[in-house]
């Protein structure tokens, strides 16, 4: 791979984006990432992924503006929402025709396929039973912010870095899922502010509004992300998938539909042999604490940390 570096340690795969000096996302970078994610999705032994950058001080500057400009300049017409929708449907159909995407590219519609590829990357990450942890070691603007939003957890280095969605400053909107994922992560008010202002925010502000989960010393960022990934890799993959489905899908629909999704995922996870064994082991742990003269507070203080670290039950399913 030309633009990605990878390392496997146990059940954790670390991916470094490597397109110096600015780590722009491009069609080639996203193509490599999509291929790798499809491989990971088919490997049950990989339970968590850390996504970071090989470029010092930069996670992703943003998607290549020159590629976006080339794509729209080659388009034969000015699009409106109706014609844009037709172009997207045509691109989807072209996936099933040999040479179909190449033909669309020659007709000036190649940018549509690139946009759909970006969204496919986001979809794979969010629908996977694998946990994705973003280790933001620097600037994460535009497509970089959106790529981090596709991860389940975001850890960011403390420092003079920026994160945000500046697309409106050049007259466009976030196109890699930013409007949708920001709304779900931050709520409509914060999402509107970030997207309409276009001004990047610093890591401390990002932590304050909930855009990132933790700030970490730059020298410790990768280790902390990998430790987090290793811990979460010990969770039941069925439960991980169920939680992600219930939150990402159920959380953006009606409460009634969301509760239905949660019920289905709960019953699915609870019926697995490993979950049954884990619940029996948990009950035995609690009973042992009580038999020794303790109570639930003692169990939480003395025994629960081992459960959090994932050392009590093997969730190999």
mmCIF file of N, CA and C in Angstrom, residues 112-245:
data_model
loop_
_atom_site.group_PDB
_atom_site.id
_atom_site.type_symbol
_atom_site.label_atom_id
_atom_site.label_comp_id
_atom_site.label_asym_id
_atom_site.label_seq_id
_atom_site.Cartn_x
_atom_site.Cartn_y
_atom_site.Cartn_z
ATOM 1 N N UNK A 112 -18.754 11.708 -8.544
ATOM 2 C CA UNK A 112 -19.884 11.105 -7.850
ATOM 3 C C UNK A 112 -19.462 9.781 -7.224
ATOM 4 N N UNK A 113 -18.720 8.974 -7.985
ATOM 5 C CA UNK A 113 -18.237 7.694 -7.463
ATOM 6 C C UNK A 113 -17.279 7.903 -6.301
ATOM 7 N N UNK A 114 -16.440 8.950 -6.371
ATOM 8 C CA UNK A 114 -15.509 9.230 -5.286
ATOM 9 C C UNK A 114 -16.265 9.574 -4.002
ATOM 10 N N UNK A 115 -17.336 10.342 -4.128
ATOM 11 C CA UNK A 115 -18.142 10.699 -2.976
ATOM 12 C C UNK A 115 -18.806 9.466 -2.369
ATOM 13 N N UNK A 116 -19.315 8.611 -3.216
ATOM 14 C CA UNK A 116 -19.941 7.386 -2.727
ATOM 15 C C UNK A 116 -18.920 6.475 -2.068
ATOM 16 N N UNK A 117 -17.681 6.457 -2.565
ATOM 17 C CA UNK A 117 -16.621 5.652 -1.949
ATOM 18 C C UNK A 117 -16.333 6.143 -0.534
ATOM 19 N N UNK A 118 -16.296 7.460 -0.368
ATOM 20 C CA UNK A 118 -16.058 8.025 0.968
ATOM 21 C C UNK A 118 -17.160 7.574 1.930
ATOM 22 N N UNK A 119 -18.396 7.652 1.484
ATOM 23 C CA UNK A 119 -19.506 7.257 2.347
ATOM 24 C C UNK A 119 -19.481 5.761 2.629
ATOM 25 N N UNK A 120 -18.976 4.965 1.707
ATOM 26 C CA UNK A 120 -18.863 3.528 1.944
ATOM 27 C C UNK A 120 -17.832 3.247 3.035
ATOM 28 N N UNK A 121 -16.746 4.009 3.057
ATOM 29 C CA UNK A 121 -15.757 3.882 4.130
ATOM 30 C C UNK A 121 -16.417 4.165 5.475
ATOM 31 N N UNK A 122 -17.169 5.265 5.548
ATOM 32 C CA UNK A 122 -17.860 5.629 6.790
ATOM 33 C C UNK A 122 -18.843 4.538 7.203
ATOM 34 N N UNK A 123 -19.571 4.014 6.251
ATOM 35 C CA UNK A 123 -20.572 2.987 6.557
ATOM 36 C C UNK A 123 -19.915 1.743 7.118
ATOM 37 N N UNK A 124 -18.838 1.289 6.491
ATOM 38 C CA UNK A 124 -18.161 0.084 6.957
ATOM 39 C C UNK A 124 -17.677 0.239 8.391
ATOM 40 N N UNK A 125 -17.117 1.393 8.717
ATOM 41 C CA UNK A 125 -16.591 1.612 10.057
ATOM 42 C C UNK A 125 -17.704 1.618 11.094
ATOM 43 N N UNK A 126 -18.821 2.244 10.781
ATOM 44 C CA UNK A 126 -19.894 2.395 11.760
ATOM 45 C C UNK A 126 -20.747 1.143 11.885
ATOM 46 N N UNK A 127 -20.840 0.320 10.833
ATOM 47 C CA UNK A 127 -21.668 -0.881 10.883
ATOM 48 C C UNK A 127 -20.890 -2.130 11.287
ATOM 49 N N UNK A 128 -19.585 -2.002 11.443
ATOM 50 C CA UNK A 128 -18.737 -3.145 11.754
ATOM 51 C C UNK A 128 -18.882 -3.569 13.210
ATOM 52 N N UNK A 129 -18.600 -4.839 13.502
ATOM 53 C CA UNK A 129 -18.521 -5.308 14.886
ATOM 54 C C UNK A 129 -17.156 -5.021 15.488
ATOM 55 N N UNK A 130 -16.290 -4.356 14.714
ATOM 56 C CA UNK A 130 -14.973 -3.940 15.181
ATOM 57 C C UNK A 130 -15.071 -2.549 15.798
ATOM 58 N N UNK A 131 -14.335 -2.326 16.886
ATOM 59 C CA UNK A 131 -14.282 -1.004 17.508
ATOM 60 C C UNK A 131 -13.204 -0.175 16.809
ATOM 61 N N UNK A 132 -13.543 1.059 16.431
ATOM 62 C CA UNK A 132 -12.590 1.957 15.789
ATOM 63 C C UNK A 132 -12.259 3.109 16.734
ATOM 64 N N UNK A 133 -10.953 3.310 16.965
ATOM 65 C CA UNK A 133 -10.472 4.376 17.841
ATOM 66 C C UNK A 133 -9.614 5.314 17.011
ATOM 67 N N UNK A 134 -9.992 6.578 16.944
ATOM 68 C CA UNK A 134 -9.195 7.579 16.237
ATOM 69 C C UNK A 134 -8.185 8.179 17.192
ATOM 70 N N UNK A 135 -6.921 8.193 16.784
ATOM 71 C CA UNK A 135 -5.857 8.855 17.539
ATOM 72 C C UNK A 135 -5.447 10.086 16.736
ATOM 73 N N UNK A 136 -6.036 11.231 17.083
ATOM 74 C CA UNK A 136 -5.837 12.456 16.309
ATOM 75 C C UNK A 136 -4.568 13.145 16.792
ATOM 76 N N UNK A 137 -3.500 12.940 16.049
ATOM 77 C CA UNK A 137 -2.194 13.468 16.462
ATOM 78 C C UNK A 137 -1.932 14.858 15.894
ATOM 79 N N UNK A 138 -2.976 15.553 15.464
ATOM 80 C CA UNK A 138 -2.805 16.897 14.926
ATOM 81 C C UNK A 138 -4.056 17.346 14.204
ATOM 82 N N UNK A 139 -3.878 18.249 13.271
ATOM 83 C CA UNK A 139 -4.970 18.881 12.531
ATOM 84 C C UNK A 139 -5.919 17.848 11.926
ATOM 85 N N UNK A 140 -7.236 18.118 12.095
ATOM 86 C CA UNK A 140 -8.258 17.238 11.529
ATOM 87 C C UNK A 140 -9.395 18.112 11.022
ATOM 88 N N UNK A 141 -9.267 18.548 9.786
ATOM 89 C CA UNK A 141 -10.245 19.466 9.209
ATOM 90 C C UNK A 141 -11.011 18.790 8.074
ATOM 91 N N UNK A 142 -12.236 19.253 7.829
ATOM 92 C CA UNK A 142 -13.006 18.760 6.696
ATOM 93 C C UNK A 142 -13.130 17.253 6.709
ATOM 94 N N UNK A 143 -12.619 16.626 5.658
ATOM 95 C CA UNK A 143 -12.671 15.177 5.554
ATOM 96 C C UNK A 143 -11.950 14.472 6.689
ATOM 97 N N UNK A 144 -10.954 15.119 7.283
ATOM 98 C CA UNK A 144 -10.272 14.527 8.422
ATOM 99 C C UNK A 144 -11.159 14.469 9.642
ATOM 100 N N UNK A 145 -11.915 15.532 9.889
ATOM 101 C CA UNK A 145 -12.878 15.531 10.984
ATOM 102 C C UNK A 145 -13.944 14.472 10.731
ATOM 103 N N UNK A 146 -14.413 14.380 9.493
ATOM 104 C CA UNK A 146 -15.451 13.404 9.156
ATOM 105 C C UNK A 146 -14.946 11.980 9.314
ATOM 106 N N UNK A 147 -13.701 11.726 8.917
ATOM 107 C CA UNK A 147 -13.152 10.384 9.075
ATOM 108 C C UNK A 147 -13.072 10.018 10.552
ATOM 109 N N UNK A 148 -12.699 10.988 11.393
ATOM 110 C CA UNK A 148 -12.653 10.710 12.834
ATOM 111 C C UNK A 148 -14.045 10.469 13.388
ATOM 112 N N UNK A 149 -15.052 11.157 12.848
ATOM 113 C CA UNK A 149 -16.427 10.952 13.298
ATOM 114 C C UNK A 149 -16.943 9.563 12.929
ATOM 115 N N UNK A 150 -16.340 8.949 11.936
ATOM 116 C CA UNK A 150 -16.719 7.585 11.570
ATOM 117 C C UNK A 150 -16.189 6.570 12.573
ATOM 118 N N UNK A 151 -15.227 6.987 13.408
ATOM 119 C CA UNK A 151 -14.700 6.120 14.457
ATOM 120 C C UNK A 151 -15.620 6.174 15.671
ATOM 121 N N UNK A 152 -15.538 5.156 16.508
ATOM 122 C CA UNK A 152 -16.410 5.073 17.673
ATOM 123 C C UNK A 152 -15.909 5.939 18.828
ATOM 124 N N UNK A 153 -14.593 6.054 18.965
ATOM 125 C CA UNK A 153 -13.991 6.895 19.992
ATOM 126 C C UNK A 153 -12.936 7.782 19.354
ATOM 127 N N UNK A 154 -12.806 8.996 19.880
ATOM 128 C CA UNK A 154 -11.822 9.945 19.355
ATOM 129 C C UNK A 154 -10.952 10.463 20.495
ATOM 130 N N UNK A 155 -9.658 10.157 20.409
ATOM 131 C CA UNK A 155 -8.665 10.687 21.334
ATOM 132 C C UNK A 155 -7.833 11.698 20.559
ATOM 133 N N UNK A 156 -7.593 12.872 21.144
ATOM 134 C CA UNK A 156 -6.862 13.912 20.429
ATOM 135 C C UNK A 156 -5.682 14.387 21.249
ATOM 136 N N UNK A 157 -4.583 14.675 20.577
ATOM 137 C CA UNK A 157 -3.397 15.197 21.241
ATOM 138 C C UNK A 157 -3.639 16.629 21.697
ATOM 139 N N UNK A 158 -3.183 16.941 22.890
ATOM 140 C CA UNK A 158 -3.204 18.323 23.346
ATOM 141 C C UNK A 158 -2.154 19.113 22.575
ATOM 142 N N UNK A 159 -2.483 20.332 22.202
ATOM 143 C CA UNK A 159 -1.509 21.134 21.475
ATOM 144 C C UNK A 159 -2.175 22.149 20.570
ATOM 145 N N UNK A 160 -1.370 22.854 19.784
ATOM 146 C CA UNK A 160 -1.895 23.915 18.905
ATOM 147 C C UNK A 160 -2.469 23.351 17.605
ATOM 148 N N UNK A 161 -3.473 22.492 17.755
ATOM 149 C CA UNK A 161 -4.065 21.814 16.602
ATOM 150 C C UNK A 161 -5.479 22.319 16.367
ATOM 151 N N UNK A 162 -6.039 21.964 15.211
ATOM 152 C CA UNK A 162 -7.374 22.413 14.849
ATOM 153 C C UNK A 162 -8.218 21.224 14.404
ATOM 154 N N UNK A 163 -9.525 21.331 14.694
ATOM 155 C CA UNK A 163 -10.476 20.341 14.208
ATOM 156 C C UNK A 163 -11.759 21.080 13.843
ATOM 157 N N UNK A 164 -12.414 20.641 12.773
ATOM 158 C CA UNK A 164 -13.650 21.302 12.387
ATOM 159 C C UNK A 164 -14.015 21.061 10.944
ATOM 160 N N UNK A 165 -15.060 21.753 10.503
ATOM 161 C CA UNK A 165 -15.612 21.600 9.156
ATOM 162 C C UNK A 165 -15.600 22.960 8.457
ATOM 163 N N UNK A 166 -14.530 23.291 7.741
ATOM 164 C CA UNK A 166 -14.419 24.622 7.131
ATOM 165 C C UNK A 166 -14.972 24.722 5.710
ATOM 166 N N UNK A 167 -15.707 23.709 5.245
ATOM 167 C CA UNK A 167 -16.105 23.668 3.840
ATOM 168 C C UNK A 167 -16.874 24.904 3.386
ATOM 169 N N UNK A 168 -17.707 25.457 4.254
ATOM 170 C CA UNK A 168 -18.528 26.597 3.851
ATOM 171 C C UNK A 168 -17.683 27.793 3.438
ATOM 172 N N UNK A 169 -16.447 27.871 3.899
ATOM 173 C CA UNK A 169 -15.571 28.994 3.562
ATOM 174 C C UNK A 169 -15.241 29.024 2.079
ATOM 175 N N UNK A 170 -15.360 27.870 1.395
ATOM 176 C CA UNK A 170 -15.138 27.836 -0.059
ATOM 177 C C UNK A 170 -16.459 27.559 -0.795
ATOM 178 N N UNK A 171 -17.578 27.780 -0.111
ATOM 179 C CA UNK A 171 -18.865 27.706 -0.777
ATOM 180 C C UNK A 171 -19.477 26.336 -0.924
ATOM 181 N N UNK A 172 -18.956 25.335 -0.194
ATOM 182 C CA UNK A 172 -19.530 23.994 -0.277
ATOM 183 C C UNK A 172 -19.956 23.552 1.122
ATOM 184 N N UNK A 173 -20.475 22.343 1.231
ATOM 185 C CA UNK A 173 -20.869 21.805 2.530
ATOM 186 C C UNK A 173 -20.057 20.536 2.796
ATOM 187 N N UNK A 174 -19.995 20.080 4.037
ATOM 188 C CA UNK A 174 -19.334 18.806 4.300
ATOM 189 C C UNK A 174 -19.952 17.704 3.447
ATOM 190 N N UNK A 175 -19.103 16.918 2.799
ATOM 191 C CA UNK A 175 -19.609 15.884 1.897
ATOM 192 C C UNK A 175 -19.240 14.475 2.296
ATOM 193 N N UNK A 176 -18.503 14.329 3.406
ATOM 194 C CA UNK A 176 -18.101 12.999 3.860
ATOM 195 C C UNK A 176 -18.905 12.530 5.058
ATOM 196 N N UNK A 177 -20.113 13.031 5.188
ATOM 197 C CA UNK A 177 -20.974 12.625 6.289
ATOM 198 C C UNK A 177 -20.977 13.587 7.459
ATOM 199 N N UNK A 178 -20.264 14.714 7.342
ATOM 200 C CA UNK A 178 -20.122 15.629 8.463
ATOM 201 C C UNK A 178 -21.426 16.175 8.998
ATOM 202 N N UNK A 179 -22.342 16.599 8.103
ATOM 203 C CA UNK A 179 -23.600 17.176 8.585
ATOM 204 C C UNK A 179 -24.398 16.148 9.377
ATOM 205 N N UNK A 180 -24.359 14.902 8.943
ATOM 206 C CA UNK A 180 -25.159 13.864 9.589
ATOM 207 C C UNK A 180 -24.520 13.371 10.881
ATOM 208 N N UNK A 181 -23.218 13.112 10.848
ATOM 209 C CA UNK A 181 -22.565 12.569 12.036
ATOM 210 C C UNK A 181 -22.410 13.616 13.126
ATOM 211 N N UNK A 182 -22.112 14.878 12.746
ATOM 212 C CA UNK A 182 -22.024 15.934 13.754
ATOM 213 C C UNK A 182 -23.367 16.127 14.460
ATOM 214 N N UNK A 183 -24.453 16.082 13.710
ATOM 215 C CA UNK A 183 -25.775 16.238 14.313
ATOM 216 C C UNK A 183 -26.041 15.135 15.327
ATOM 217 N N UNK A 184 -25.643 13.930 14.993
ATOM 218 C CA UNK A 184 -25.878 12.802 15.893
ATOM 219 C C UNK A 184 -24.942 12.828 17.102
ATOM 220 N N UNK A 185 -23.741 13.359 16.935
ATOM 221 C CA UNK A 185 -22.775 13.410 18.038
ATOM 222 C C UNK A 185 -23.016 14.621 18.938
ATOM 223 N N UNK A 186 -23.280 15.786 18.328
ATOM 224 C CA UNK A 186 -23.327 17.035 19.083
ATOM 225 C C UNK A 186 -24.719 17.632 19.214
ATOM 226 N N UNK A 187 -25.664 17.200 18.386
ATOM 227 C CA UNK A 187 -26.961 17.850 18.323
ATOM 228 C C UNK A 187 -26.979 18.883 17.208
ATOM 229 N N UNK A 188 -28.171 19.265 16.789
ATOM 230 C CA UNK A 188 -28.313 20.155 15.638
ATOM 231 C C UNK A 188 -27.683 21.526 15.881
ATOM 232 N N UNK A 189 -27.816 22.057 17.094
ATOM 233 C CA UNK A 189 -27.303 23.403 17.369
ATOM 234 C C UNK A 189 -25.798 23.501 17.188
ATOM 235 N N UNK A 190 -25.054 22.605 17.818
ATOM 236 C CA UNK A 190 -23.597 22.619 17.692
ATOM 237 C C UNK A 190 -23.168 22.301 16.258
ATOM 238 N N UNK A 191 -23.866 21.338 15.625
ATOM 239 C CA UNK A 191 -23.517 20.982 14.246
ATOM 240 C C UNK A 191 -23.690 22.180 13.323
ATOM 241 N N UNK A 192 -24.775 22.910 13.480
ATOM 242 C CA UNK A 192 -24.998 24.099 12.661
ATOM 243 C C UNK A 192 -23.915 25.144 12.898
ATOM 244 N N UNK A 193 -23.545 25.353 14.147
ATOM 245 C CA UNK A 193 -22.522 26.346 14.451
ATOM 246 C C UNK A 193 -21.200 26.005 13.776
ATOM 247 N N UNK A 194 -20.761 24.755 13.928
ATOM 248 C CA UNK A 194 -19.478 24.355 13.338
ATOM 249 C C UNK A 194 -19.506 24.462 11.815
ATOM 250 N N UNK A 195 -20.606 24.012 11.205
ATOM 251 C CA UNK A 195 -20.669 23.985 9.740
ATOM 252 C C UNK A 195 -20.912 25.370 9.141
ATOM 253 N N UNK A 196 -21.693 26.222 9.805
ATOM 254 C CA UNK A 196 -21.960 27.554 9.272
ATOM 255 C C UNK A 196 -20.803 28.518 9.506
ATOM 256 N N UNK A 197 -20.190 28.456 10.676
ATOM 257 C CA UNK A 197 -19.041 29.311 10.956
ATOM 258 C C UNK A 197 -17.833 28.896 10.120
ATOM 259 N N UNK A 198 -17.578 27.603 10.043
ATOM 260 C CA UNK A 198 -16.418 27.115 9.301
ATOM 261 C C UNK A 198 -15.105 27.324 10.028
ATOM 262 N N UNK A 199 -15.134 27.939 11.204
ATOM 263 C CA UNK A 199 -13.897 28.218 11.944
ATOM 264 C C UNK A 199 -13.484 26.987 12.731
ATOM 265 N N UNK A 200 -12.236 26.521 12.580
ATOM 266 C CA UNK A 200 -11.776 25.376 13.368
ATOM 267 C C UNK A 200 -11.762 25.708 14.857
ATOM 268 N N UNK A 201 -11.852 24.686 15.683
ATOM 269 C CA UNK A 201 -11.746 24.851 17.123
ATOM 270 C C UNK A 201 -10.534 24.087 17.628
ATOM 271 N N UNK A 202 -10.051 24.449 18.828
ATOM 272 C CA UNK A 202 -8.867 23.789 19.360
ATOM 273 C C UNK A 202 -9.273 22.534 20.129
ATOM 274 N N UNK A 203 -8.310 21.683 20.494
ATOM 275 C CA UNK A 203 -8.651 20.425 21.163
ATOM 276 C C UNK A 203 -9.451 20.601 22.449
ATOM 277 N N UNK A 204 -9.149 21.628 23.243
ATOM 278 C CA UNK A 204 -9.866 21.806 24.506
ATOM 279 C C UNK A 204 -11.334 22.157 24.265
ATOM 280 N N UNK A 205 -11.586 22.980 23.268
ATOM 281 C CA UNK A 205 -12.969 23.292 22.919
ATOM 282 C C UNK A 205 -13.669 22.051 22.366
ATOM 283 N N UNK A 206 -12.957 21.259 21.585
ATOM 284 C CA UNK A 206 -13.533 20.026 21.037
ATOM 285 C C UNK A 206 -13.926 19.069 22.152
ATOM 286 N N UNK A 207 -13.096 18.986 23.190
ATOM 287 C CA UNK A 207 -13.432 18.148 24.341
ATOM 288 C C UNK A 207 -14.638 18.716 25.079
ATOM 289 N N UNK A 208 -14.683 20.017 25.226
ATOM 290 C CA UNK A 208 -15.752 20.680 25.976
ATOM 291 C C UNK A 208 -17.119 20.421 25.350
ATOM 292 N N UNK A 209 -17.207 20.436 24.027
ATOM 293 C CA UNK A 209 -18.511 20.244 23.377
ATOM 294 C C UNK A 209 -18.798 18.780 23.043
ATOM 295 N N UNK A 210 -17.821 17.886 23.294
ATOM 296 C CA UNK A 210 -18.051 16.469 23.070
ATOM 297 C C UNK A 210 -17.658 15.962 21.703
ATOM 298 N N UNK A 211 -16.918 16.761 20.937
ATOM 299 C CA UNK A 211 -16.482 16.306 19.620
ATOM 300 C C UNK A 211 -15.398 15.234 19.743
ATOM 301 N N UNK A 212 -14.540 15.344 20.761
ATOM 302 C CA UNK A 212 -13.571 14.291 21.066
ATOM 303 C C UNK A 212 -13.845 13.802 22.481
ATOM 304 N N UNK A 213 -13.395 12.583 22.771
ATOM 305 C CA UNK A 213 -13.688 11.975 24.065
ATOM 306 C C UNK A 213 -12.619 12.266 25.122
ATOM 307 N N UNK A 214 -11.350 12.301 24.701
ATOM 308 C CA UNK A 214 -10.279 12.537 25.662
ATOM 309 C C UNK A 214 -9.155 13.309 24.993
ATOM 310 N N UNK A 215 -8.449 14.133 25.782
ATOM 311 C CA UNK A 215 -7.215 14.774 25.349
ATOM 312 C C UNK A 215 -6.054 14.051 25.999
ATOM 313 N N UNK A 216 -4.994 13.857 25.209
ATOM 314 C CA UNK A 216 -3.854 13.069 25.669
ATOM 315 C C UNK A 216 -2.577 13.806 25.299
ATOM 316 N N UNK A 217 -1.562 13.685 26.140
ATOM 317 C CA UNK A 217 -0.248 14.222 25.805
ATOM 318 C C UNK A 217 0.202 13.634 24.462
ATOM 319 N N UNK A 218 0.723 14.454 23.563
ATOM 320 C CA UNK A 218 1.095 13.946 22.230
ATOM 321 C C UNK A 218 2.009 12.728 22.271
ATOM 322 N N UNK A 219 2.926 12.688 23.222
ATOM 323 C CA UNK A 219 3.861 11.563 23.302
ATOM 324 C C UNK A 219 3.182 10.273 23.760
ATOM 325 N N UNK A 220 2.010 10.395 24.380
ATOM 326 C CA UNK A 220 1.309 9.226 24.898
ATOM 327 C C UNK A 220 0.090 8.836 24.066
ATOM 328 N N UNK A 221 -0.204 9.639 23.043
ATOM 329 C CA UNK A 221 -1.457 9.457 22.318
ATOM 330 C C UNK A 221 -1.593 8.065 21.714
ATOM 331 N N UNK A 222 -0.613 7.630 20.943
ATOM 332 C CA UNK A 222 -0.731 6.344 20.264
ATOM 333 C C UNK A 222 -0.822 5.205 21.273
ATOM 334 N N UNK A 223 0.013 5.247 22.320
ATOM 335 C CA UNK A 223 -0.041 4.195 23.334
ATOM 336 C C UNK A 223 -1.399 4.151 24.015
ATOM 337 N N UNK A 224 -1.939 5.320 24.346
ATOM 338 C CA UNK A 224 -3.245 5.364 25.004
ATOM 339 C C UNK A 224 -4.340 4.845 24.079
ATOM 340 N N UNK A 225 -4.275 5.208 22.799
ATOM 341 C CA UNK A 225 -5.270 4.715 21.841
ATOM 342 C C UNK A 225 -5.169 3.203 21.685
ATOM 343 N N UNK A 226 -3.957 2.689 21.627
ATOM 344 C CA UNK A 226 -3.776 1.244 21.475
ATOM 345 C C UNK A 226 -4.198 0.496 22.734
ATOM 346 N N UNK A 227 -3.931 1.068 23.905
ATOM 347 C CA UNK A 227 -4.405 0.440 25.145
ATOM 348 C C UNK A 227 -5.925 0.413 25.196
ATOM 349 N N UNK A 228 -6.537 1.513 24.781
ATOM 350 C CA UNK A 228 -7.999 1.566 24.745
ATOM 351 C C UNK A 228 -8.548 0.527 23.773
ATOM 352 N N UNK A 229 -7.939 0.451 22.587
ATOM 353 C CA UNK A 229 -8.389 -0.514 21.584
ATOM 354 C C UNK A 229 -8.215 -1.948 22.080
ATOM 355 N N UNK A 230 -7.088 -2.228 22.755
ATOM 356 C CA UNK A 230 -6.838 -3.584 23.257
ATOM 357 C C UNK A 230 -7.871 -3.971 24.313
ATOM 358 N N UNK A 231 -8.250 -3.023 25.159
ATOM 359 C CA UNK A 231 -9.257 -3.305 26.183
ATOM 360 C C UNK A 231 -10.619 -3.574 25.537
ATOM 361 N N UNK A 232 -11.009 -2.732 24.588
ATOM 362 C CA UNK A 232 -12.312 -2.888 23.959
ATOM 363 C C UNK A 232 -12.350 -4.086 23.011
ATOM 364 N N UNK A 233 -11.177 -4.516 22.543
ATOM 365 C CA UNK A 233 -11.119 -5.708 21.690
ATOM 366 C C UNK A 233 -11.522 -6.962 22.450
ATOM 367 N N UNK A 234 -11.532 -6.895 23.780
ATOM 368 C CA UNK A 234 -11.926 -8.043 24.598
ATOM 369 C C UNK A 234 -13.431 -8.126 24.797
ATOM 370 N N UNK A 235 -14.164 -7.129 24.344
ATOM 371 C CA UNK A 235 -15.620 -7.166 24.466
ATOM 372 C C UNK A 235 -16.211 -8.161 23.462
ATOM 373 N N UNK A 236 -17.416 -8.605 23.753
ATOM 374 C CA UNK A 236 -18.119 -9.502 22.833
ATOM 375 C C UNK A 236 -18.364 -8.795 21.504
ATOM 376 N N UNK A 237 -17.920 -9.356 20.370
ATOM 377 C CA UNK A 237 -18.183 -8.711 19.081
ATOM 378 C C UNK A 237 -19.674 -8.618 18.770
ATOM 379 N N UNK A 238 -20.453 -9.587 19.249
ATOM 380 C CA UNK A 238 -21.901 -9.515 19.048
ATOM 381 C C UNK A 238 -22.483 -8.332 19.815
ATOM 382 N N UNK A 239 -21.999 -8.121 21.033
ATOM 383 C CA UNK A 239 -22.473 -6.987 21.830
ATOM 384 C C UNK A 239 -21.990 -5.668 21.244
ATOM 385 N N UNK A 240 -20.749 -5.631 20.766
ATOM 386 C CA UNK A 240 -20.232 -4.415 20.135
ATOM 387 C C UNK A 240 -21.091 -4.035 18.939
ATOM 388 N N UNK A 241 -21.360 -5.030 18.094
ATOM 389 C CA UNK A 241 -22.179 -4.757 16.918
ATOM 390 C C UNK A 241 -23.582 -4.317 17.325
ATOM 391 N N UNK A 242 -24.132 -4.947 18.363
ATOM 392 C CA UNK A 242 -25.464 -4.586 18.812
ATOM 393 C C UNK A 242 -25.532 -3.171 19.353
ATOM 394 N N UNK A 243 -24.522 -2.774 20.126
ATOM 395 C CA UNK A 243 -24.486 -1.416 20.670
ATOM 396 C C UNK A 243 -24.347 -0.392 19.544
ATOM 397 N N UNK A 244 -23.430 -0.644 18.600
ATOM 398 C CA UNK A 244 -23.244 0.300 17.504
ATOM 399 C C UNK A 244 -24.506 0.417 16.655
ATOM 400 N N UNK A 245 -25.166 -0.709 16.407
ATOM 401 C CA UNK A 245 -26.396 -0.675 15.617
ATOM 402 C C UNK A 245 -27.490 0.094 16.352
#
